[in-house]
Coordinates of C-alpha atoms and ligand atoms in Angstrom, one line a residue:
X1 CA 10.0 -4.8 0.0
X2 CA 8.2 -6.9 -2.6
X3 CA 6.7 -5.3 -5.6
X4 CA 3.0 -5.9 -6.3
X5 CA 1.3 -5.0 -9.6
X6 CA -2.1 -5.8 -11.0
X7 CA -4.0 -4.9 -14.2
X8 CA -7.6 -5.4 -15.5
X9 CA -8.6 -3.7 -18.8
X10 CA -8.1 -4.0 -22.4
X11 CA -4.4 -4.2 -22.8
X12 CA -2.2 -7.4 -22.9
X13 CA -1.8 -8.0 -19.2
X14 CA 1.7 -9.4 -19.3
X15 CA 3.0 -6.3 -20.9
X16 CA 1.6 -4.0 -18.2
X17 CA 2.7 -6.3 -15.5
X18 CA 6.3 -6.6 -16.6
X19 CA 6.5 -2.9 -17.2
X20 CA 5.2 -2.3 -13.7
X21 CA 7.6 -4.8 -12.2
X22 CA 10.5 -3.3 -13.8
X23 CA 9.7 0.0 -12.1
X24 CA 9.3 -1.7 -8.9
X25 CA 12.3 -4.0 -9.1
X26 CA 14.0 -1.7 -6.7
X27 CA 11.7 -3.0 -3.9
X28 CA 12.8 -6.5 -3.9
X29 CA 14.5 -8.7 -6.4
X30 CA 15.2 -12.2 -5.5
X31 CA 12.5 -13.7 -7.7
X32 CA 9.5 -12.6 -9.8
X33 CA 6.3 -13.9 -11.2
X34 CA 3.0 -13.2 -12.9
X35 CA -0.4 -14.9 -13.1
X36 CA -2.7 -14.0 -16.1
X37 CA -6.3 -14.9 -16.5
X38 CA -6.4 -16.6 -19.9
X39 CA -9.3 -18.4 -21.8
X40 CA -7.8 -21.7 -20.5
X41 CA -7.8 -20.5 -16.8
X42 CA -5.1 -18.8 -14.6
X43 CA -1.6 -19.4 -15.9
X44 CA 1.3 -18.7 -13.6
X45 CA 5.0 -18.2 -14.7
X46 CA 7.6 -17.5 -11.9
X47 CA 11.3 -17.7 -11.6
X48 CA 13.9 -17.2 -8.9
X49 CA 16.5 -14.5 -9.7
X50 CA 16.2 -11.1 -11.2
X51 CA 13.3 -10.0 -13.2
X52 CA 15.3 -10.8 -16.4
X53 CA 14.9 -14.4 -15.6
X54 CA 11.1 -14.2 -15.7
X55 CA 11.3 -12.1 -18.9
X56 CA 13.4 -14.9 -20.4
X57 CA 11.0 -17.5 -19.2
X58 CA 8.1 -15.6 -20.7
X59 CA 9.6 -15.5 -24.2
X60 CA 7.8 -17.9 -26.2
X61 CA 5.0 -18.4 -23.8
X62 CA 1.7 -17.0 -25.1
X63 CA -0.1 -15.6 -22.2
X64 CA -3.1 -13.8 -23.7
X65 CA -5.4 -12.2 -21.3
X66 CA -6.4 -8.7 -20.0
X67 CA -6.3 -9.4 -16.3
X68 CA -3.3 -10.4 -14.2
X69 CA -1.1 -9.9 -11.2
X70 CA 2.7 -9.7 -10.8
X71 CA 5.2 -9.7 -8.0
X72 CA 8.9 -9.2 -7.3
X73 CA 10.0 -10.9 -4.1
X74 CA 12.4 -10.1 -1.4
X75 CA 12.2 -13.4 0.6
X76 CA 11.3 -13.4 4.3
X77 CA 10.0 -17.0 4.6
X78 CA 11.6 -19.6 2.5
X79 CA 14.7 -19.4 0.2
X80 CA 14.4 -17.6 -3.2
X81 CA 13.5 -20.6 -5.3
X82 CA 11.1 -21.0 -8.1
X83 CA 8.3 -22.6 -5.9
X84 CA 8.6 -19.9 -3.3
X85 CA 8.3 -17.2 -5.8
X86 CA 4.9 -15.5 -6.0
X87 CA 2.0 -15.8 -7.3
X88 CA 0.9 -18.7 -5.2
X89 CA -2.0 -20.9 -6.4
X90 CA -4.5 -23.3 -4.8
X91 CA -4.0 -26.9 -6.0
X92 CA -6.8 -26.6 -8.5
X93 CA -5.1 -23.5 -9.9
X94 CA -8.4 -21.5 -9.8
X95 CA -7.2 -19.1 -7.1
X96 CA -3.9 -17.2 -7.3
X97 CA -2.3 -14.4 -5.1
X98 CA 0.6 -12.3 -4.5
X99 CA 1.6 -10.9 -1.0
X100 CA 3.9 -8.5 0.5
X101 CA 4.5 -8.7 4.2
X102 CA 4.5 -11.4 6.8
X103 CA 1.6 -13.6 8.1
X104 CA 2.7 -14.1 11.6
X105 CA 0.5 -17.0 12.4
X106 CA 1.0 -18.9 9.3
X107 CA 2.5 -21.9 10.9
X108 CA -0.6 -22.7 12.9
X109 CA -2.8 -22.0 9.9
X110 CA -0.8 -24.1 7.6
X111 CA -0.9 -27.2 10.1
X112 CA -4.7 -26.8 10.3
X113 CA -5.0 -26.5 6.5
X114 CA -2.9 -29.5 6.0
X115 CA -5.0 -31.5 8.4
X116 CA -8.0 -30.4 6.4
X117 CA -6.3 -31.9 3.2
X118 CA -4.7 -29.0 1.5
X119 CA -1.4 -29.7 -0.2
X120 CA 1.4 -27.0 -0.1
X121 CA 3.9 -26.3 -2.8
X122 CA 6.0 -23.5 -1.2
X123 CA 7.7 -22.8 2.2
X124 CA 6.2 -19.3 2.3
X125 CA 3.8 -17.9 4.8
X126 CA 1.9 -16.3 1.9
X127 CA 0.5 -19.5 0.3
X128 CA -1.7 -20.1 3.5
X129 CA -4.0 -17.3 2.3
X130 CA -4.6 -18.9 -1.1
X131 CA -5.9 -22.1 0.6
X132 CA -7.9 -20.0 3.1
X133 CA -9.6 -18.0 0.4
X134 CA -10.5 -21.3 -1.4
X135 CA -12.1 -22.7 1.8
X136 CA -14.1 -19.5 2.2
X137 CA -15.1 -19.1 -1.4
X138 CA -18.8 -19.7 -2.1
X139 CA -19.1 -17.7 -5.4
X140 CA -18.1 -14.2 -4.1
X141 CA -14.4 -13.7 -4.2
X142 CA -14.5 -10.3 -2.5
X143 CA -16.3 -11.8 0.4
X144 CA -14.0 -14.8 0.6
X145 CA -10.9 -12.7 0.7
X146 CA -12.3 -10.6 3.5
X147 CA -13.3 -13.7 5.5
X148 CA -9.8 -15.3 4.9
X149 CA -8.1 -12.1 6.0
X150 CA -10.0 -12.3 9.4
X151 CA -7.9 -15.3 10.2
X152 CA -4.4 -14.0 9.5
X153 CA -2.2 -11.9 11.7
X154 CA 0.5 -9.6 10.6
X155 CA 1.4 -7.2 7.8
X156 CA 0.2 -7.6 4.3
X157 CA -0.6 -6.1 0.9
X158 CA -2.3 -8.9 -1.1
X159 CA -3.9 -9.1 -4.6
X160 CA -6.0 -12.1 -5.3
X161 CA -7.6 -13.3 -8.6
X162 CA -9.9 -16.3 -9.5
X163 CA -10.3 -18.0 -12.8
X164 CA -14.0 -17.4 -12.7
X165 CA -14.0 -13.6 -12.0
X166 CA -13.0 -10.7 -14.1
X167 CA -11.8 -8.8 -11.0
X168 CA -8.8 -8.3 -8.7
X169 CA -9.3 -8.2 -4.9
X170 CA -6.6 -6.3 -3.1
X171 CA -6.2 -5.5 0.5
X172 CA -3.7 -4.0 2.8
X173 CA -2.6 -3.7 6.3
X174 CA 0.8 -2.0 7.0
X175 CA 2.2 -2.7 3.6
X176 CA 1.4 -0.1 1.0
X177 CA -0.9 -0.5 -2.0
X178 CA -2.2 2.1 -4.5
X179 CA -4.8 1.8 -7.1
X180 CA -4.4 3.6 -10.5
X181 CA -7.5 4.7 -12.2
X182 CA -7.8 4.6 -16.0
X183 CA -10.6 4.7 -18.6
X184 CA -12.0 1.2 -19.2
X185 CA -8.9 -0.2 -17.2
X186 CA -7.5 -0.1 -13.7
X187 CA -4.2 -0.8 -12.1
X188 CA -2.8 -1.7 -8.8
X189 CA 0.8 -1.4 -7.5
X190 CA 2.8 -1.1 -4.3
X191 CA 4.2 2.3 -5.4
X192 CA 3.3 5.1 -7.8
X193 CA 6.3 4.7 -10.3
X194 CA 4.6 1.5 -11.6
X195 CA 1.5 3.5 -12.5
X196 CA 3.0 6.6 -14.1
X197 CA 3.1 5.4 -17.7
X198 CA -0.8 4.9 -17.5
X199 CA -2.2 7.3 -15.1
X200 CA -1.6 9.9 -12.4
X201 CA -5.0 9.6 -10.8
X202 CA -4.6 7.2 -7.9
X203 CA -6.3 6.0 -4.6
X204 CA -4.0 5.2 -1.7
X205 CA -5.5 2.4 0.2
X206 CA -5.5 2.6 3.9
X207 CA -4.9 -0.1 6.6
X208 CA -7.7 -2.5 6.8
X209 CA -9.1 -1.5 3.3
X210 CA -10.3 -4.2 0.9
X211 CA -10.8 -3.3 -2.7
X212 CA -12.5 -4.9 -5.7
X213 CA -11.0 -3.7 -8.9
X214 CA -12.7 -4.3 -12.2
X215 CA -12.2 -2.7 -15.6
X216 CA -15.2 -0.4 -14.8
X217 CA -14.3 0.7 -11.4
X218 CA -13.2 0.2 -7.8
X219 CA -15.3 -0.6 -4.7
X220 CA -13.7 -0.4 -1.4
X221 CA -14.7 -1.7 2.0
X222 CA -13.4 -2.5 5.4
X223 CA -12.6 -6.1 6.5
X224 CA -16.3 -6.4 7.7
X225 CA -17.6 -5.4 4.2
X226 CA -18.7 -1.9 5.2
X227 CA -18.1 0.6 2.3
X228 CA -15.4 3.2 2.8
X229 CA -14.9 6.3 0.8
X230 CA -11.4 7.1 -0.5
X231 CA -10.6 10.1 -2.5
X232 CA -8.7 9.9 -5.7
X233 CA -5.8 12.2 -6.0
X234 CA -3.6 13.4 -8.7
X235 CA 0.1 12.7 -8.2
X236 CA 2.6 15.2 -9.5
X237 CA 5.5 12.8 -10.2
X238 CA 6.4 12.7 -13.9
X239 CA 7.3 9.5 -15.8
X240 CA 10.6 11.0 -16.8
X241 CA 11.4 11.6 -13.0
X242 CA 11.0 7.9 -12.4
X243 CA 13.2 6.8 -15.4
X244 CA 17.0 6.8 -15.9
X245 CA 17.0 9.7 -18.4
X246 CA 20.4 8.6 -20.1
X247 CA 22.3 7.8 -17.0
X248 CA 23.6 4.3 -16.7
X249 CA 22.2 3.8 -13.2
X250 CA 19.3 5.4 -11.2
X251 CA 21.7 6.2 -8.4
X252 CA 23.9 8.4 -10.7
X253 CA 20.9 10.0 -12.1
X254 CA 19.6 10.8 -8.7
X255 CA 23.0 12.0 -7.5
X256 CA 22.8 14.5 -10.4
X257 CA 19.3 15.5 -9.7
X258 CA 20.4 17.0 -6.3
X259 CA 20.7 20.5 -7.4
X260 CA 17.0 20.8 -8.5
X261 CA 16.0 18.6 -5.6
X262 CA 17.4 21.1 -3.2
X263 CA 15.6 23.9 -5.2
X264 CA 12.3 22.0 -4.6
X265 CA 13.0 21.3 -1.0
X266 CA 13.9 24.9 -0.2
X267 CA 12.0 26.6 -2.9
X268 CA 9.4 29.1 -1.7
X269 CA 10.3 28.3 1.9
X270 CA 13.1 30.8 2.4
X271 CA 12.0 34.2 3.7
X272 CA 15.3 36.1 3.3
X273 CA 13.9 39.5 4.3
X274 CA 12.2 38.2 7.5
X275 CA 15.2 36.0 8.3
X276 CA 12.8 33.0 8.6
X277 CA 11.3 30.1 6.7
X278 CA 7.8 29.3 5.8
X279 CA 6.8 25.8 6.8
X280 CA 3.1 26.1 7.2
X281 CA 3.0 24.1 10.4
X282 CA 0.4 24.6 13.0
X283 CA 2.7 23.2 15.7
X284 CA 4.1 25.9 18.0
X285 CA 7.8 25.4 18.4
X286 CA 7.6 27.3 21.8
X287 CA 5.5 24.3 23.1
X288 CA 8.2 21.8 22.4
X289 CA 10.6 21.2 25.1
X290 CA 12.3 18.1 23.6
X291 CA 12.7 16.4 20.3
X292 CA 13.1 12.7 19.6
X293 CA 14.3 11.8 16.3
X294 CA 12.8 8.5 14.9
X295 CA 14.3 7.1 11.7
X296 CA 16.3 4.3 10.2
X297 CA 19.4 4.0 7.9
X298 CA 20.3 7.0 5.9
X299 CA 17.2 8.9 7.2
X300 CA 18.6 8.4 10.8
X301 CA 21.8 10.1 9.7
X302 CA 19.7 13.0 8.4
X303 CA 18.1 13.0 11.8
X304 CA 21.5 13.1 13.6
X305 CA 22.2 16.2 11.5
X306 CA 18.9 17.5 12.6
X307 CA 20.0 16.9 16.2
X308 CA 23.1 19.0 15.9
X309 CA 21.1 21.9 14.2
X310 CA 18.1 21.8 16.5
X311 CA 20.5 22.0 19.4
X312 CA 22.8 24.7 17.9
X313 CA 20.1 27.0 16.4
X314 CA 17.0 26.3 18.4
X315 CA 18.6 25.2 21.7
X316 CA 16.1 22.3 21.9
X317 CA 17.5 19.2 23.7
X318 CA 17.2 16.5 20.9
X319 CA 17.5 12.8 21.4
X320 CA 18.6 10.5 18.5
X321 CA 18.5 6.8 18.2
X322 CA 17.4 4.4 15.5
X323 CA 13.7 3.7 15.3
X324 CA 14.2 -0.1 16.1
X325 CA 15.9 0.8 19.4
X326 CA 13.6 3.8 20.3
X327 CA 10.5 1.6 20.1
X328 CA 11.9 -0.9 22.7
X329 CA 13.7 1.4 25.1
X330 CA 10.6 2.6 26.8
X331 CA 11.5 6.3 26.0
X332 CA 10.5 9.1 28.3
X333 CA 7.8 11.1 26.5
X334 CA 5.3 13.7 27.5
X335 CA 3.0 16.2 25.8
X336 CA 6.0 18.6 25.2
X337 CA 7.9 16.0 23.4
X338 CA 8.0 16.2 19.6
X339 CA 8.6 12.9 17.8
X340 CA 10.3 13.8 14.6
X341 CA 9.9 10.8 12.2
X342 CA 12.0 10.8 9.0
X343 CA 11.3 8.5 6.1
X344 CA 11.8 8.6 2.4
X345 CA 9.0 6.1 1.7
X346 CA 6.8 6.9 4.6
X347 CA 6.4 3.1 4.8
X348 CA 9.3 2.0 6.9
X349 CA 7.8 -0.2 9.4
X350 CA 10.4 0.3 12.2
X351 CA 9.8 4.0 11.8
X352 CA 6.0 3.6 11.9
X353 CA 6.0 1.5 14.9
X354 CA 8.4 3.7 16.8
X355 CA 6.2 6.7 15.9
X356 CA 3.1 4.8 17.2
X357 CA 4.9 4.1 20.4
X358 CA 5.7 7.8 20.8
X359 CA 2.1 8.7 20.1
X360 CA 0.8 6.2 22.5
X361 CA 2.9 7.9 25.1
X362 CA 1.5 11.3 24.3
X363 CA 4.1 12.9 22.0
X364 CA 3.3 15.5 19.3
X365 CA 4.3 14.2 15.9
X366 CA 5.9 15.6 12.8
X367 CA 6.9 13.6 9.7
X368 CA 9.6 14.5 7.3
X369 CA 8.6 12.4 4.2
X370 CA 9.1 12.2 0.4
X371 CA 6.4 9.9 -0.7
X372 CA 3.0 11.7 -0.6
X373 CA 0.0 9.8 0.8
X374 CA 2.3 7.2 2.4
X375 CA 1.3 5.6 5.7
X376 CA 3.5 7.9 7.8
X377 CA 1.8 11.0 6.5
X378 CA -1.5 9.7 7.8
X379 CA -0.2 8.9 11.1
X380 CA 1.5 12.2 12.1
X381 CA -0.1 15.5 13.1
X382 CA 1.8 17.3 10.5
X383 CA 4.1 16.6 7.5
X384 CA 7.1 18.5 6.1
X385 CA 7.5 17.2 2.6
X386 CA 11.0 17.1 1.2
X387 CA 9.9 17.0 -2.5
X388 CA 12.7 14.9 -3.8
X389 CA 10.6 13.1 -6.5
X390 CA 10.7 9.3 -6.9
X391 CA 13.9 7.7 -5.6
X392 CA 14.5 4.4 -7.3
X393 CA 18.2 3.5 -6.6
X394 CA 18.1 1.4 -3.4
X395 CA 21.0 3.4 -1.8
X396 CA 19.4 6.7 -1.0
X397 CA 21.1 10.0 -2.3
X398 CA 18.8 12.8 -3.3
X399 CA 16.4 12.0 -0.5
X400 CA 19.2 12.2 2.0
X401 CA 20.2 15.7 0.8
X402 CA 16.7 16.8 0.7
X403 CA 16.3 15.6 4.3
X404 CA 19.3 17.5 5.4
X405 CA 17.7 20.6 3.8
X406 CA 14.5 19.9 5.6
X407 CA 16.4 19.7 8.9
X408 CA 18.1 23.1 8.3
X409 CA 14.6 24.6 7.5
X410 CA 13.2 23.1 10.6
X411 CA 16.1 24.2 12.9
X412 CA 15.9 27.9 11.5
X413 CA 12.1 27.9 12.0
X414 CA 12.3 26.6 15.6
X415 CA 15.2 28.9 16.4
X416 CA 13.4 31.9 15.2
X417 CA 10.0 30.9 16.9
X418 CA 11.8 30.3 20.1
X419 CA 13.6 33.6 20.0
X420 CA 17.1 32.1 20.2
X421 CA 18.2 32.7 16.7
X422 CA 18.4 36.4 15.8
X423 CA 17.2 37.7 12.5
X424 CA 20.7 38.7 11.3
X425 CA 22.1 35.3 11.9
X426 CA 19.2 33.7 10.4
X427 CA 19.4 35.8 7.3
X428 CA 23.0 34.9 6.9
X429 CA 22.0 31.2 7.0
X430 CA 19.2 31.7 4.6
X431 CA 21.4 33.5 2.1
X432 CA 23.8 30.5 2.3
X433 CA 20.9 28.0 1.9
X434 CA 20.0 29.7 -1.2
X435 CA 23.4 29.0 -2.7
X436 CA 23.3 25.3 -2.0
X437 CA 21.8 24.1 -5.4
X438 CA 24.6 25.9 -7.2
X439 CA 27.3 24.7 -4.9
X440 CA 26.1 21.1 -5.2
X441 CA 26.2 21.6 -9.0
X442 CA 29.9 22.6 -8.6
X443 CA 30.7 19.5 -6.6
X444 CA 29.1 17.3 -9.3
X445 CA 31.7 18.6 -11.7
X446 CA 34.3 16.9 -9.6
X447 CA 33.3 13.5 -10.7
X448 CA 36.4 12.8 -12.9
X449 CA 38.7 13.5 -9.9
X450 CA 36.6 11.3 -7.7
X451 CA 36.6 8.5 -10.3
X452 CA 40.4 8.8 -10.2
X453 CA 40.5 8.4 -6.4
X454 CA 38.1 5.5 -6.6
X455 CA 40.5 3.9 -9.1
X456 CA 43.4 4.1 -6.7
X457 CA 41.6 2.8 -3.7
X458 CA 38.9 0.5 -5.0
X459 CA 40.9 -2.7 -4.0
X460 CA 41.0 -1.7 -0.3
X461 CA 39.4 -4.3 2.1
X462 CA 38.3 -1.6 4.6
X463 CA 37.6 2.0 4.9
X464 CA 37.4 4.4 7.8
X465 CA 35.3 7.6 7.7
X466 CA 35.8 10.4 10.2
X467 CA 34.0 13.6 10.9
X468 CA 33.2 15.8 13.8
X469 CA 30.1 17.7 14.9
X470 CA 27.7 18.2 11.9
X471 CA 30.1 16.2 9.8
X472 CA 29.7 13.1 12.0
X473 CA 26.6 12.0 10.3
X474 CA 28.2 12.8 6.9
X475 CA 31.0 10.3 7.9
X476 CA 28.2 7.7 8.9
X477 CA 26.5 8.2 5.6
X478 CA 29.5 8.0 3.6
X479 CA 30.5 4.7 5.2
X480 CA 26.9 3.4 4.7
X481 CA 26.9 4.3 1.0
X482 CA 30.1 2.4 0.4
X483 CA 29.0 -0.7 2.4
X484 CA 25.6 -0.7 0.6
X485 CA 26.8 -0.7 -2.9
X486 CA 30.5 -1.8 -3.0
X487 CA 30.2 -4.4 0.0
X488 CA 33.6 -3.1 1.2
X489 CA 33.6 -2.9 5.0
X490 CA 33.5 0.6 6.1
X491 CA 33.2 2.1 9.6
X492 CA 32.6 5.6 10.6
X493 CA 33.5 7.5 13.8
X494 CA 33.4 10.9 15.2
X495 CA 37.0 11.9 14.6
X496 CA 37.8 12.7 18.2
X497 CA 36.8 9.1 19.2
X498 CA 39.3 7.5 16.8
X499 CA 42.1 7.4 19.4
X500 CA 39.8 5.5 21.8
X501 CA 39.8 2.3 19.7
X502 CA 39.6 2.5 15.9
X503 CA 43.1 3.8 15.7
X504 CA 44.2 0.2 16.2
X505 CA 42.9 -0.5 12.7
X506 CA 45.1 2.0 11.0
X507 CA 48.0 0.8 8.8
X508 CA 49.3 1.5 5.2
X509 CA 46.3 -0.6 3.7
X510 CA 43.6 1.5 5.3
X511 CA 42.1 4.5 3.4
X512 CA 40.7 7.0 5.9
X513 CA 38.1 9.5 4.5
X514 CA 38.2 12.6 6.7
X515 CA 35.6 15.3 6.6
X516 CA 37.9 18.3 7.1
X517 CA 35.9 21.3 6.0
X518 CA 36.4 24.7 7.5
X519 CA 34.5 25.2 10.8
X520 CA 35.2 25.5 14.6
X521 CA 36.6 22.1 14.8
X522 CA 38.9 22.2 11.7
X523 CA 42.1 22.4 13.6
X524 CA 41.1 19.5 15.8
X525 CA 40.3 17.5 12.7
X526 CA 43.8 18.3 11.2
X527 CA 45.3 16.8 14.5
X528 CA 43.2 13.7 13.8
X529 CA 44.7 13.5 10.3
X530 CA 48.2 13.8 11.7
X531 CA 47.4 10.8 13.9
X532 CA 46.3 8.8 11.0
X533 CA 49.4 9.8 9.0
X534 CA 51.7 8.9 11.9
X535 CA 50.5 5.3 11.5
X536 CA 50.7 5.0 7.9
X537 CA 47.0 5.4 7.0
X538 CA 46.1 6.9 3.6
X539 CA 44.1 10.1 4.0
X540 CA 41.3 11.1 1.6
X541 CA 40.3 14.6 2.7
X542 CA 37.1 16.4 1.9
X543 CA 38.2 20.0 2.4
X544 CA 37.0 23.5 1.6
X545 CA 38.1 25.1 -1.7
X546 CA 41.2 27.3 -1.0
X547 CA 42.6 25.3 1.8
X548 CA 46.3 24.6 0.6
X549 CA 47.4 23.6 4.1
X550 CA 45.6 20.2 3.8
X551 CA 47.5 19.3 0.7
X552 CA 50.5 18.8 2.8
X553 CA 48.8 16.3 5.0
X554 CA 46.5 14.2 2.8
X555 CA 47.2 11.9 0.0
X556 CA 44.1 12.9 -1.8
X557 CA 42.1 16.1 -1.4
X558 CA 38.6 16.6 -2.8
X559 CA 37.5 20.2 -2.4
X560 CA 34.0 21.4 -1.8
X561 CA 32.8 25.0 -2.1
X562 CA 33.0 27.3 0.9
X563 CA 29.7 27.5 2.8
X564 CA 28.4 28.1 6.3
X565 CA 29.9 25.4 8.5
X566 CA 26.6 24.3 9.6
X567 CA 25.5 23.6 6.1
X568 CA 28.8 22.0 4.9
X569 CA 27.3 18.4 5.2
X570 CA 25.1 19.3 2.3
X571 CA 28.0 19.8 -0.1
X572 CA 30.4 17.3 1.6
X573 CA 28.2 14.2 1.3
X574 CA 28.0 14.5 -2.5
X575 CA 31.7 13.4 -3.2
X576 CA 31.1 10.5 -0.7
X577 CA 28.1 9.4 -2.8
X578 CA 30.1 9.6 -6.0
X579 CA 33.1 7.8 -4.4
X580 CA 30.9 4.8 -3.3
X581 CA 29.3 4.8 -6.8
X582 CA 32.5 4.9 -8.7
X583 CA 34.1 2.2 -6.5
X584 CA 31.0 0.0 -6.8
X585 CA 31.0 0.4 -10.6
X586 CA 34.8 -0.6 -10.8
X587 CA 34.0 -3.6 -8.7
X588 CA 31.3 -4.7 -11.0
X589 CA 28.5 -4.4 -8.4
X590 CA 24.9 -4.0 -9.1
X591 CA 24.6 -0.4 -8.0
X592 CA 20.9 0.1 -8.2
X593 CA 20.0 -3.2 -6.6
X594 CA 22.7 -4.2 -4.2
X595 CA 22.4 -7.6 -2.7
X596 CA 20.2 -8.4 0.3
X597 CA 18.8 -4.8 0.4
X598 CA 15.4 -3.5 -0.5
X599 CA 14.4 0.2 -0.9
X600 CA 11.5 0.4 1.5
X601 CA 11.7 -1.9 4.4
X602 CA 8.2 -2.9 5.4
X603 CA 9.1 -5.9 7.5
X604 CA 10.4 -5.5 11.1
Ligands
HGA1 N1 6.6 -13.3 3.3 C1 6.6 -13.3 1.9 C2 6.6 -12.0 1.3 C3 7.9 -11.3 1.7 C4 7.9 -9.8 1.6 O1 6.9 -9.1 1.5 N2 9.0 -9.1 1.4 O2 9.1 -7.7 1.4 C5 7.7 -14.2 1.3 O3 8.7 -14.5 1.9 O4 7.5 -14.6 0.2

């Protein structure tokens, strides 16, 4: 959600801010703005629409200054209009701020501020903080921001500047913020990719931290002004990894990165000789009697795959529901329950809150996360990193694949530790896992065929996706990808469930994507395909290389390489990602920044 950037140093601030915003635009993108400290005071330029609208507005405006803040917005309070775009300023224009999150008590604060004579220019919750800081200000901006924050309730990352100070005051609670450390300059951002062109030395702020950032250094305290020590860390993400590298879209680039992503998720963790995996977890799987998966969106489908594997390979009862439901269903948890929280960003608020609920009830906790240093990693006992590198496309692809691989690792480890998976079976699986990067590479070569299928079906109004057992989450994920980036209505069902309702949808206009790879339920899936055919539906089958039988039944067949049936989802989801991508491109959609969505959902 919303992207925040800040700069203080010797460079032209607008250049650094726009560059940073471009790298954060995936977080939110209905409006954007910058504020720069110029010799004439603070100057704000902001526009509704995409970042390009702001860039256009800035052409011909001379904003000279070496200190500034910038923001891309994903509106929660107030429509995406120019006045509601950030930064927000006080009436005298001497204080300006940007905010990510929601101030829950803003209405009462706004009424009180109005009664005390403050005039408001936006409908946002964010603007109240600018006026509060103004009231508290007695010459010390750092202090004024802390005092103002004492009065707000809710989630925030904020950055505040004042015409009379060469400093940025930043604070966070819930919403992420990271400081980039330079020589004679310092940076601020919601996420690491914005900092990578300038520095890899960063400080992740924690909840309740307030920082004063000048060109010489950084001072961090808690809300009461007590100093807190935060270590600077080196991040290992490269700039190239966070750029498009010749692909027309981040999503396509990220789909093509999947072979090496799998290498890095699995690399060094597969112990073929021992028939085990090395996960470096202190947690003893024998002490776990039940797993509860906590995740949202794509990560939740990875979690559903995890449930099938943990039950099949480690024989641990595993519950699965989305985090926003888990949190409010008063789940039954005890000290032998493992809450397995999965999140690409590690900042997804529903997942964090559900995890906190599990912890309050006494669960053990394990996070499966991509972003190092993110909030989730600090709130779980242990972390299993998926090592997918920065994912910028809003619709997740490579992080999903890496999460699937992480689930496979976890299930093998748990199965071995609990003595229910024998060494030979495990060695077989590990050998198959080793092949995955190469097999995914082979699937990527099918892109021209998939583009052809997309061409034939991109005018459809609806799609149905069917899969069974471990391919059920693949069907869910395939439908989600298509919805997210093409805006075509798509539903997914476990194939056996089709006859209990969704079959009513089938006619000659409905393309039905069926995951029909080899495995124990292959024959049953073929029967489901027959049922679709009998009603005129068009079948697009994802099938195992060499399966000639299926050609007689399906209008289209996209082959994926032969692999252990439990690992088939890892190769089978790739054509579905490409299908969604090709259809979205044909329909002229904004693939990397689909409407209404944001990459890391930090509001409830
Ligand atoms: N509530 C603020 C900021 C929204 C936000 O953080 N979105 O992710 C607004 O509506 O402008």
